[in-house]
Amino acid sequence: MQPEPVSGKGNVWSWTITRHRLSPGMEPPYVIALVELVEQPCLRLITAVVGDGDTANIAIGMPVSVAFERTGDIYIPIFVP
Amino acid sequence: MISGVGWSRIGRRLHCDPLELAADACLAAIHDAGITADDIDGVSTYPGRLGSTPGITGAGVDDIRSLLGLELSWHTGGLELAGQLGSVVNAVLAVGAGLAHHVLCFRSVWESTAQDLATGGRAELMASSAHEAVQWGRPYGAGYATYGGLALQRYLHESGATRAQLAQIAVVTRANAAHNPIAVYREPITVQDYLDARMISDPLCLYDCDIPVDGCIAVIVSKSGSTADAGKAVRIEALGSASGWQSSADMMWARTDLTPSDVDVAEVYDGFSIYAVHWLEALRLVPRYETGAFVESGRRIALDGELPLNTGGGQLSAGRLHGYGPLLEACVQLRGEAGARQVPSRPEVAVVTSGAELFTSCLLLSR
């Protein structure tokens, strides 16, 4: 088994708006989504979808692509419309 | 067979020693089976002692062995099981293989007190968890409720069901809890209460989430015909230990002549109410994506309906005992000991499930 590069493109499979404090340092509300990568059905990533702040714009099936958010020396994959 | 059942005090923020609760439940189950601690030669529990979220384990195998002075020929405790009731599945295997005669199975929690003691509440506890499944969601602020919200959103999209329809799961099981003296929440709620409730992980609201509690439930798995009180015996007709809602249910049905239409009472895992929906459909008790219409009136899943659901209140109202609540309730119903919540047409077959996603198991019980 070995890692393979992917395009970073996917579709929103499901999404939720966190309204309750579930994690230290994360102030609600924020969006978490399952993004299905275009390369393979059922290959889904738990991730954040970050848009213009208007959560009403997100929908199941919406195409998104990866972006990377830097935290120290770690790059966290998030998705944007 | 399940030869005895027992439970401790179950409640919110009891602030008592969780070992005490575990011992109470185990001793009650031993007594109920008409045997003594000397007869117990096996112990099985989920998840046992491990470096997990505080409160998730009130007692492990060694605690109970020492507390009750047990001489064990077989024991197990672990997290990587077929759902929480994988601990019962293991006990069935041990008894079947002749490694033990009477296996004490238990689930012990003190989550409610642990959350109360943690200054940052649930969020702080989650951060201290080393559970692998949690780590990938952590950078995004995901908690368990996130997964419930994602599952519900997807189900509403695929099925066309509405939140007002599915609200009946919380409403009806709360009505059942009113007649269950050990349920933690017994005040009735309405569909409007559900729709007005605050969101936890939109579209998942407060009443879609089960209740962390302190307490312990224990059952004794014995070889058929091996205890004094045969009247209390509940037969384990079939089990499904496969990974995944559908695989687990299919496996169970493949191992029995009974069919979904034989089920008189359904005690399904409702860590979030959407998980109960997935179980009902996986078990083929309700056609795929039709649970919204099925539960809409509330009547069909009521105590006197065609498919009484989570008759003791489920985890949504009776508290999170991780599958052992449904198991206890199924045994009590089959024994006809459920008092004011007894399903009137005395049930002969009950189905019990535990877990979600790929962490699953189900049991078919009969009297």
Short mmCIF file of C-alpha atoms in Angstrom, two decimals:
data_model
loop_
_atom_site.label_atom_id
_atom_site.label_comp_id
_atom_site.label_asym_id
_atom_site.label_seq_id
_atom_site.Cartn_x
_atom_site.Cartn_y
_atom_site.Cartn_z
CA MET A 1 0.00 0.00 0.00
CA GLN A 2 1.26 3.49 -0.75
CA PRO A 3 -0.13 7.05 -0.79
CA GLU A 4 -1.28 8.50 -4.13
CA PRO A 5 -1.80 12.16 -5.02
CA VAL A 6 -5.39 13.30 -5.52
CA SER A 7 -6.77 16.36 -7.29
CA GLY A 8 -8.15 18.02 -4.16
CA LYS A 9 -11.58 18.24 -5.72
CA GLY A 10 -14.70 16.79 -4.19
CA ASN A 11 -18.37 17.21 -3.41
CA VAL A 12 -20.14 17.87 -0.15
CA TRP A 13 -21.66 14.54 0.95
CA SER A 14 -23.15 15.91 4.14
CA TRP A 15 -22.67 18.91 6.41
CA THR A 16 -23.59 20.21 9.81
CA ILE A 17 -23.40 23.50 11.66
CA THR A 18 -21.87 23.08 15.11
CA ARG A 19 -23.95 25.16 17.54
CA HIS A 20 -22.76 23.67 20.80
CA ARG A 21 -19.22 23.89 22.15
CA LEU A 22 -17.73 20.49 21.27
CA SER A 23 -14.04 21.27 21.19
CA PRO A 24 -11.71 23.51 23.24
CA GLY A 25 -10.66 26.67 21.41
CA MET A 26 -13.36 26.30 18.77
CA GLU A 27 -16.17 28.80 19.16
CA PRO A 28 -19.47 27.87 17.48
CA PRO A 29 -21.05 28.27 15.06
CA TYR A 30 -18.87 26.62 12.42
CA VAL A 31 -19.42 24.20 9.55
CA ILE A 32 -18.09 20.66 9.40
CA ALA A 33 -18.63 18.55 6.31
CA LEU A 34 -17.99 15.15 4.85
CA VAL A 35 -16.42 15.73 1.46
CA GLU A 36 -16.34 12.88 -1.04
CA LEU A 37 -13.27 13.09 -3.26
CA VAL A 38 -13.87 12.88 -7.02
CA GLU A 39 -11.30 10.10 -7.38
CA GLN A 40 -13.33 7.44 -5.58
CA PRO A 41 -16.92 6.95 -4.38
CA CYS A 42 -17.17 6.55 -0.58
CA LEU A 43 -13.71 8.12 -0.08
CA ARG A 44 -14.85 10.79 2.34
CA LEU A 45 -12.94 13.24 4.45
CA ILE A 46 -14.16 14.86 7.63
CA THR A 47 -13.20 18.50 7.14
CA ALA A 48 -14.19 22.13 7.38
CA VAL A 49 -15.88 23.97 4.56
CA VAL A 50 -15.04 27.65 4.67
CA GLY A 51 -16.95 30.09 2.46
CA ASP A 52 -17.84 33.72 2.83
CA GLY A 53 -19.24 33.04 6.29
CA ASP A 54 -22.77 32.45 5.07
CA THR A 55 -23.49 28.82 5.98
CA ALA A 56 -26.77 28.90 4.03
CA ASN A 57 -24.71 28.63 0.84
CA ILE A 58 -23.56 25.09 1.54
CA ALA A 59 -25.55 22.18 0.15
CA ILE A 60 -25.20 18.45 -0.38
CA GLY A 61 -23.59 17.81 -3.76
CA MET A 62 -21.86 21.19 -3.89
CA PRO A 63 -18.44 21.01 -5.61
CA VAL A 64 -15.54 22.11 -3.40
CA SER A 65 -11.78 22.13 -3.63
CA VAL A 66 -9.03 21.84 -1.10
CA ALA A 67 -7.14 24.68 0.53
CA PHE A 68 -4.59 24.42 3.33
CA GLU A 69 -4.72 26.24 6.61
CA ARG A 70 -1.40 26.58 8.38
CA THR A 71 -1.19 26.04 12.13
CA GLY A 72 2.47 26.28 13.16
CA ASP A 73 4.26 23.74 11.01
CA ILE A 74 1.10 21.73 10.33
CA TYR A 75 -1.03 22.23 7.22
CA ILE A 76 -4.65 21.29 7.72
CA PRO A 77 -6.76 20.50 4.64
CA ILE A 78 -9.98 22.49 4.47
CA PHE A 79 -12.34 22.95 1.54
CA VAL A 80 -13.73 26.01 -0.21
CA PRO A 81 -16.61 26.30 -2.73
CA MET B 1 -29.43 -17.65 27.41
CA ILE B 2 -29.59 -14.58 29.61
CA SER B 3 -30.29 -15.94 33.06
CA GLY B 4 -30.34 -12.74 35.08
CA VAL B 5 -30.32 -8.97 34.85
CA GLY B 6 -29.41 -6.27 37.33
CA TRP B 7 -28.91 -2.56 37.57
CA SER B 8 -27.53 0.03 39.98
CA ARG B 9 -28.81 3.50 40.72
CA ILE B 10 -28.77 5.33 37.39
CA GLY B 11 -28.76 9.10 37.36
CA ARG B 12 -27.22 12.43 36.58
CA ARG B 13 -24.21 13.68 38.58
CA LEU B 14 -24.51 11.10 41.33
CA HIS B 15 -20.99 11.93 42.60
CA CYS B 16 -20.54 8.48 44.09
CA ASP B 17 -17.88 5.83 43.57
CA PRO B 18 -18.44 4.19 40.17
CA LEU B 19 -17.10 0.90 41.59
CA GLU B 20 -20.00 0.91 44.01
CA LEU B 21 -22.49 1.25 41.17
CA ALA B 22 -20.81 -1.52 39.18
CA ALA B 23 -20.79 -3.89 42.16
CA ASP B 24 -24.46 -3.13 42.89
CA ALA B 25 -25.54 -4.00 39.34
CA CYS B 26 -23.41 -7.14 39.16
CA LEU B 27 -24.64 -8.46 42.51
CA ALA B 28 -28.23 -7.73 41.50
CA ALA B 29 -27.82 -9.69 38.26
CA ILE B 30 -26.23 -12.64 40.09
CA HIS B 31 -29.08 -12.64 42.60
CA ASP B 32 -31.68 -12.35 39.82
CA ALA B 33 -30.22 -15.42 38.10
CA GLY B 34 -30.63 -17.42 41.31
CA ILE B 35 -26.90 -18.15 41.56
CA THR B 36 -24.05 -16.85 43.75
CA ALA B 37 -20.79 -15.06 43.01
CA ASP B 38 -19.08 -18.44 43.41
CA ASP B 39 -20.92 -19.65 40.30
CA ILE B 40 -19.57 -16.83 38.13
CA ASP B 41 -16.55 -18.09 36.19
CA GLY B 42 -16.49 -15.54 33.37
CA VAL B 43 -16.54 -11.75 33.06
CA SER B 44 -16.99 -9.69 29.94
CA THR B 45 -17.24 -5.93 29.64
CA TYR B 46 -16.98 -3.00 27.27
CA PRO B 47 -14.65 -1.12 27.11
CA GLY B 48 -12.74 -2.25 30.18
CA ARG B 49 -9.93 -0.25 31.71
CA LEU B 50 -8.12 1.89 29.18
CA GLY B 51 -6.78 5.38 28.80
CA SER B 52 -9.99 6.72 27.32
CA THR B 53 -12.24 9.68 28.05
CA PRO B 54 -12.75 10.03 31.81
CA GLY B 55 -16.10 8.62 32.89
CA ILE B 56 -16.43 6.19 30.03
CA THR B 57 -15.48 3.26 32.26
CA GLY B 58 -16.62 2.96 35.86
CA ALA B 59 -15.06 -0.44 36.42
CA GLY B 60 -12.98 -3.00 34.54
CA VAL B 61 -12.69 -6.77 34.72
CA ASP B 62 -10.08 -6.69 37.51
CA ASP B 63 -12.15 -4.28 39.60
CA ILE B 64 -15.14 -6.59 39.54
CA ARG B 65 -13.02 -9.69 40.05
CA SER B 66 -11.50 -8.19 43.21
CA LEU B 67 -14.68 -6.57 44.50
CA LEU B 68 -16.77 -9.72 44.24
CA GLY B 69 -13.95 -12.21 44.89
CA LEU B 70 -14.54 -14.06 41.63
CA GLU B 71 -12.60 -17.10 40.46
CA LEU B 72 -12.53 -16.74 36.69
CA SER B 73 -11.74 -19.29 34.02
CA TRP B 74 -12.32 -16.74 31.23
CA HIS B 75 -12.58 -12.96 30.95
CA THR B 76 -12.34 -10.14 28.45
CA GLY B 77 -12.73 -6.40 28.29
CA GLY B 78 -12.00 -4.21 25.34
CA LEU B 79 -12.93 -1.49 22.93
CA GLU B 80 -12.51 -3.21 19.58
CA LEU B 81 -15.66 -5.27 19.76
CA ALA B 82 -18.78 -5.72 17.66
CA GLY B 83 -20.51 -2.71 19.20
CA GLN B 84 -20.89 -2.31 22.95
CA LEU B 85 -22.91 -5.52 23.07
CA GLY B 86 -19.92 -7.24 21.50
CA SER B 87 -19.14 -7.91 25.16
CA VAL B 88 -22.28 -10.09 25.26
CA VAL B 89 -21.40 -11.68 21.92
CA ASN B 90 -18.03 -12.67 23.43
CA ALA B 91 -19.76 -14.15 26.46
CA VAL B 92 -22.00 -16.25 24.22
CA LEU B 93 -18.88 -17.58 22.48
CA ALA B 94 -17.16 -18.38 25.78
CA VAL B 95 -20.20 -20.26 27.09
CA GLY B 96 -20.66 -22.04 23.77
CA ALA B 97 -17.02 -23.10 23.75
CA GLY B 98 -17.27 -24.37 27.31
CA LEU B 99 -14.72 -21.90 28.67
CA ALA B 100 -17.20 -20.62 31.24
CA HIS B 101 -20.62 -21.56 32.60
CA HIS B 102 -21.91 -18.22 33.83
CA VAL B 103 -20.47 -15.04 32.36
CA LEU B 104 -21.13 -11.76 34.11
CA CYS B 105 -21.41 -9.02 31.45
CA PHE B 106 -21.60 -5.39 32.44
CA ARG B 107 -21.40 -1.81 31.24
CA SER B 108 -20.45 0.77 33.81
CA VAL B 109 -20.28 4.54 33.25
CA TRP B 110 -19.83 7.71 35.27
CA GLU B 111 -19.82 10.19 32.40
CA SER B 112 -22.25 12.54 34.03
CA THR B 113 -20.12 13.09 37.14
CA ALA B 114 -16.90 13.18 35.07
CA GLN B 115 -18.33 15.99 32.93
CA ASP B 116 -19.44 17.83 36.02
CA LEU B 117 -15.95 17.59 37.52
CA ALA B 118 -14.18 18.70 34.32
CA THR B 119 -14.08 22.49 34.30
CA GLY B 120 -14.45 22.59 30.53
CA GLY B 121 -17.28 20.04 30.49
CA ARG B 122 -17.68 17.59 27.65
CA ALA B 123 -15.32 19.51 25.34
CA GLU B 124 -12.45 19.21 27.82
CA LEU B 125 -13.05 15.48 28.19
CA MET B 126 -13.08 14.99 24.44
CA ALA B 127 -9.75 16.78 24.14
CA SER B 128 -8.21 14.35 26.61
CA SER B 129 -9.39 11.32 24.66
CA ALA B 130 -6.80 9.32 22.78
CA HIS B 131 -9.45 7.53 20.73
CA GLU B 132 -8.20 7.26 17.18
CA ALA B 133 -11.56 7.98 15.57
CA VAL B 134 -11.61 11.32 17.33
CA GLN B 135 -8.21 12.61 16.20
CA TRP B 136 -9.07 13.18 12.51
CA GLY B 137 -11.99 15.39 13.40
CA ARG B 138 -10.22 17.32 16.12
CA PRO B 139 -8.60 20.04 13.96
CA TYR B 140 -12.08 20.94 12.73
CA GLY B 141 -13.74 20.94 16.13
CA ALA B 142 -15.72 17.76 15.52
CA GLY B 143 -17.30 15.88 18.40
CA TYR B 144 -19.56 12.85 18.48
CA ALA B 145 -22.58 15.09 17.87
CA THR B 146 -20.94 16.19 14.61
CA TYR B 147 -21.27 12.65 13.28
CA GLY B 148 -24.91 12.52 14.37
CA GLY B 149 -25.57 15.83 12.61
CA LEU B 150 -23.88 14.66 9.42
CA ALA B 151 -25.83 11.37 9.45
CA LEU B 152 -29.15 13.13 10.03
CA GLN B 153 -28.53 15.75 7.34
CA ARG B 154 -27.73 13.05 4.81
CA TYR B 155 -30.77 10.98 5.78
CA LEU B 156 -33.14 13.94 5.44
CA HIS B 157 -31.64 14.61 2.01
CA GLU B 158 -31.86 11.01 0.76
CA SER B 159 -35.26 10.10 2.22
CA GLY B 160 -37.26 13.31 2.04
CA ALA B 161 -38.26 12.75 5.68
CA THR B 162 -38.81 15.84 7.82
CA ARG B 163 -37.55 16.69 11.29
CA ALA B 164 -41.19 16.97 12.42
CA GLN B 165 -41.76 13.33 11.41
CA LEU B 166 -38.61 11.97 13.03
CA ALA B 167 -39.35 14.02 16.17
CA GLN B 168 -41.74 11.23 17.14
CA ILE B 169 -38.82 8.97 18.03
CA ALA B 170 -37.82 11.31 20.85
CA VAL B 171 -41.44 12.12 21.77
CA VAL B 172 -42.75 8.53 21.91
CA THR B 173 -39.75 7.10 23.72
CA ARG B 174 -39.99 9.93 26.27
CA ALA B 175 -43.62 8.94 26.84
CA ASN B 176 -42.40 5.36 27.46
CA ALA B 177 -39.78 6.65 29.91
CA ALA B 178 -42.57 8.20 32.00
CA HIS B 179 -43.43 4.62 33.04
CA ASN B 180 -39.84 3.54 33.65
CA PRO B 181 -38.73 4.22 37.23
CA ILE B 182 -35.02 4.07 36.30
CA ALA B 183 -35.25 6.46 33.33
CA VAL B 184 -33.49 9.78 33.99
CA TYR B 185 -35.90 12.01 32.03
CA ARG B 186 -39.59 11.22 32.48
CA GLU B 187 -41.36 14.52 31.73
CA PRO B 188 -43.34 14.32 28.47
CA ILE B 189 -42.22 16.35 25.47
CA THR B 190 -44.17 17.31 22.33
CA VAL B 191 -43.23 17.57 18.68
CA GLN B 192 -43.30 21.35 19.16
CA ASP B 193 -40.85 21.07 22.08
CA TYR B 194 -38.58 19.10 19.76
CA LEU B 195 -38.81 21.67 16.97
CA ASP B 196 -38.19 24.52 19.44
CA ALA B 197 -35.21 22.80 21.09
CA ARG B 198 -31.76 24.29 20.66
CA MET B 199 -29.54 22.92 17.94
CA ILE B 200 -26.43 20.97 18.94
CA SER B 201 -25.06 20.17 15.49
CA ASP B 202 -27.65 21.44 13.02
CA PRO B 203 -29.97 19.63 12.04
CA LEU B 204 -29.37 17.58 15.19
CA CYS B 205 -31.11 19.11 18.20
CA LEU B 206 -30.94 18.56 21.94
CA TYR B 207 -33.64 15.86 21.94
CA ASP B 208 -31.79 13.86 19.28
CA CYS B 209 -28.92 13.26 21.71
CA ASP B 210 -28.74 10.63 24.43
CA ILE B 211 -28.06 11.51 28.04
CA PRO B 212 -24.72 10.93 29.80
CA VAL B 213 -25.36 9.29 33.14
CA ASP B 214 -23.72 7.46 36.01
CA GLY B 215 -24.73 3.86 36.51
CA CYS B 216 -24.24 0.24 35.64
CA ILE B 217 -26.29 -2.54 34.07
CA ALA B 218 -25.25 -6.19 34.22
CA VAL B 219 -26.56 -9.40 32.67
CA ILE B 220 -25.57 -13.04 33.16
CA VAL B 221 -25.01 -15.18 30.07
CA SER B 222 -25.39 -18.89 30.95
CA LYS B 223 -25.67 -22.19 29.18
CA SER B 224 -29.33 -23.02 28.49
CA GLY B 225 -31.05 -24.80 31.35
CA SER B 226 -28.19 -24.23 33.78
CA THR B 227 -29.84 -22.01 36.39
CA ALA B 228 -32.49 -22.59 39.01
CA ASP B 229 -34.95 -19.99 37.79
CA ALA B 230 -35.90 -21.05 34.27
CA GLY B 231 -38.86 -18.65 34.33
CA LYS B 232 -36.44 -15.73 34.05
CA ALA B 233 -34.43 -17.18 31.19
CA VAL B 234 -34.33 -15.21 27.96
CA ARG B 235 -33.15 -17.17 24.98
CA ILE B 236 -30.55 -15.69 22.62
CA GLU B 237 -32.09 -16.82 19.35
CA ALA B 238 -29.50 -15.29 17.02
CA LEU B 239 -26.82 -12.63 16.89
CA GLY B 240 -25.12 -10.46 14.33
CA SER B 241 -21.53 -9.44 14.95
CA ALA B 242 -20.64 -8.19 11.47
CA SER B 243 -19.30 -4.68 11.05
CA GLY B 244 -21.90 -2.18 9.85
CA TRP B 245 -25.61 -1.68 10.45
CA GLN B 246 -26.75 -3.67 7.42
CA SER B 247 -24.15 -6.42 7.59
CA SER B 248 -24.81 -6.98 11.26
CA ALA B 249 -28.59 -7.17 10.77
CA ASP B 250 -28.32 -9.39 7.70
CA MET B 251 -26.01 -11.76 9.57
CA MET B 252 -28.49 -12.04 12.44
CA TRP B 253 -31.45 -12.80 10.14
CA ALA B 254 -29.38 -15.38 8.26
CA ARG B 255 -28.88 -17.28 11.51
CA THR B 256 -32.54 -17.80 12.45
CA ASP B 257 -35.85 -18.99 11.02
CA LEU B 258 -37.53 -15.96 12.53
CA THR B 259 -38.13 -12.95 10.28
CA PRO B 260 -38.57 -9.22 10.83
CA SER B 261 -42.36 -9.71 11.01
CA ASP B 262 -41.87 -11.86 14.14
CA VAL B 263 -40.38 -8.97 16.12
CA ASP B 264 -42.76 -7.87 18.90
CA VAL B 265 -40.56 -5.18 20.40
CA ALA B 266 -37.56 -3.25 19.08
CA GLU B 267 -34.90 -1.96 21.48
CA VAL B 268 -32.47 -0.27 19.15
CA TYR B 269 -29.40 1.82 19.84
CA ASP B 270 -30.25 5.51 19.90
CA GLY B 271 -27.06 7.30 20.86
CA PHE B 272 -28.52 9.81 18.44
CA SER B 273 -32.10 9.35 17.23
CA ILE B 274 -30.87 9.03 13.64
CA TYR B 275 -29.04 5.86 14.70
CA ALA B 276 -32.40 4.33 15.68
CA VAL B 277 -33.62 5.15 12.16
CA HIS B 278 -30.64 3.39 10.62
CA TRP B 279 -31.19 0.33 12.81
CA LEU B 280 -34.92 0.08 12.06
CA GLU B 281 -34.17 0.11 8.35
CA ALA B 282 -31.13 -2.19 8.51
CA LEU B 283 -33.20 -4.73 10.47
CA ARG B 284 -35.87 -4.49 7.72
CA LEU B 285 -38.46 -3.55 10.31
CA VAL B 286 -39.16 -0.46 8.19
CA PRO B 287 -38.49 -0.15 4.44
CA ARG B 288 -35.45 1.90 3.46
CA TYR B 289 -35.98 5.67 3.70
CA GLU B 290 -39.56 5.23 4.93
CA THR B 291 -39.03 5.74 8.65
CA GLY B 292 -40.31 9.33 8.49
CA ALA B 293 -43.75 8.24 7.29
CA PHE B 294 -43.68 5.14 9.53
CA VAL B 295 -43.17 7.08 12.77
CA GLU B 296 -45.08 10.23 11.78
CA SER B 297 -48.24 9.63 13.81
CA GLY B 298 -46.32 8.15 16.72
CA ARG B 299 -48.94 5.40 17.01
CA ARG B 300 -47.12 2.62 15.18
CA ILE B 301 -44.07 2.78 17.48
CA ALA B 302 -46.07 3.31 20.71
CA LEU B 303 -46.35 0.63 23.42
CA ASP B 304 -49.63 -0.60 21.90
CA GLY B 305 -48.53 -0.03 18.29
CA GLU B 306 -47.44 -2.58 15.70
CA LEU B 307 -43.73 -2.06 16.50
CA PRO B 308 -43.16 -0.81 20.05
CA LEU B 309 -39.85 1.07 20.00
CA ASN B 310 -37.43 1.61 22.88
CA THR B 311 -40.10 0.86 25.43
CA GLY B 312 -38.04 1.95 28.44
CA GLY B 313 -37.24 5.36 26.97
CA GLY B 314 -34.10 4.39 25.07
CA GLN B 315 -30.83 6.17 25.70
CA LEU B 316 -32.53 9.43 24.69
CA SER B 317 -34.55 9.42 27.91
CA ALA B 318 -33.28 6.58 30.10
CA GLY B 319 -29.58 7.42 29.75
CA ARG B 320 -26.47 6.26 27.95
CA LEU B 321 -25.73 2.76 29.22
CA HIS B 322 -24.38 1.90 25.79
CA GLY B 323 -26.60 -0.90 24.52
CA TYR B 324 -27.08 -2.47 27.95
CA GLY B 325 -30.16 -0.27 28.49
CA PRO B 326 -31.90 -1.71 25.40
CA LEU B 327 -30.77 -5.22 26.41
CA LEU B 328 -32.14 -4.87 29.94
CA GLU B 329 -35.42 -3.48 28.64
CA ALA B 330 -35.83 -6.33 26.13
CA CYS B 331 -35.32 -8.92 28.89
CA VAL B 332 -37.77 -7.17 31.21
CA GLN B 333 -40.39 -6.97 28.43
CA LEU B 334 -39.97 -10.64 27.48
CA ARG B 335 -40.29 -11.62 31.13
CA GLY B 336 -43.47 -9.57 31.40
CA GLU B 337 -42.03 -7.50 34.25
CA ALA B 338 -42.24 -4.03 32.71
CA GLY B 339 -45.18 -2.83 34.82
CA ALA B 340 -46.98 0.22 33.43
CA ARG B 341 -44.84 0.16 30.28
CA GLN B 342 -45.36 -3.54 29.57
CA VAL B 343 -46.22 -4.09 25.92
CA PRO B 344 -49.81 -5.33 26.24
CA SER B 345 -49.63 -8.20 23.75
CA ARG B 346 -46.98 -10.00 25.83
CA PRO B 347 -43.95 -9.98 23.52
CA GLU B 348 -42.25 -13.23 22.57
CA VAL B 349 -39.48 -11.89 20.33
CA ALA B 350 -37.35 -8.79 20.88
CA VAL B 351 -34.51 -7.36 18.85
CA VAL B 352 -31.68 -5.44 20.53
CA THR B 353 -28.91 -3.51 18.80
CA SER B 354 -25.81 -1.64 19.85
CA GLY B 355 -23.44 0.78 18.24
CA ALA B 356 -23.37 2.71 14.98
CA GLU B 357 -21.56 2.99 11.67
CA LEU B 358 -18.98 0.13 11.62
CA PHE B 359 -19.11 -0.54 15.36
CA THR B 360 -22.23 -2.69 15.53
CA SER B 361 -23.97 -5.79 16.81
CA CYS B 362 -27.51 -7.06 17.22
CA LEU B 363 -29.22 -9.76 19.24
CA LEU B 364 -32.52 -11.51 18.65
CA LEU B 365 -34.06 -12.59 21.94
CA SER B 366 -37.06 -14.78 22.69
CA ARG B 367 -38.78 -16.29 25.70
#
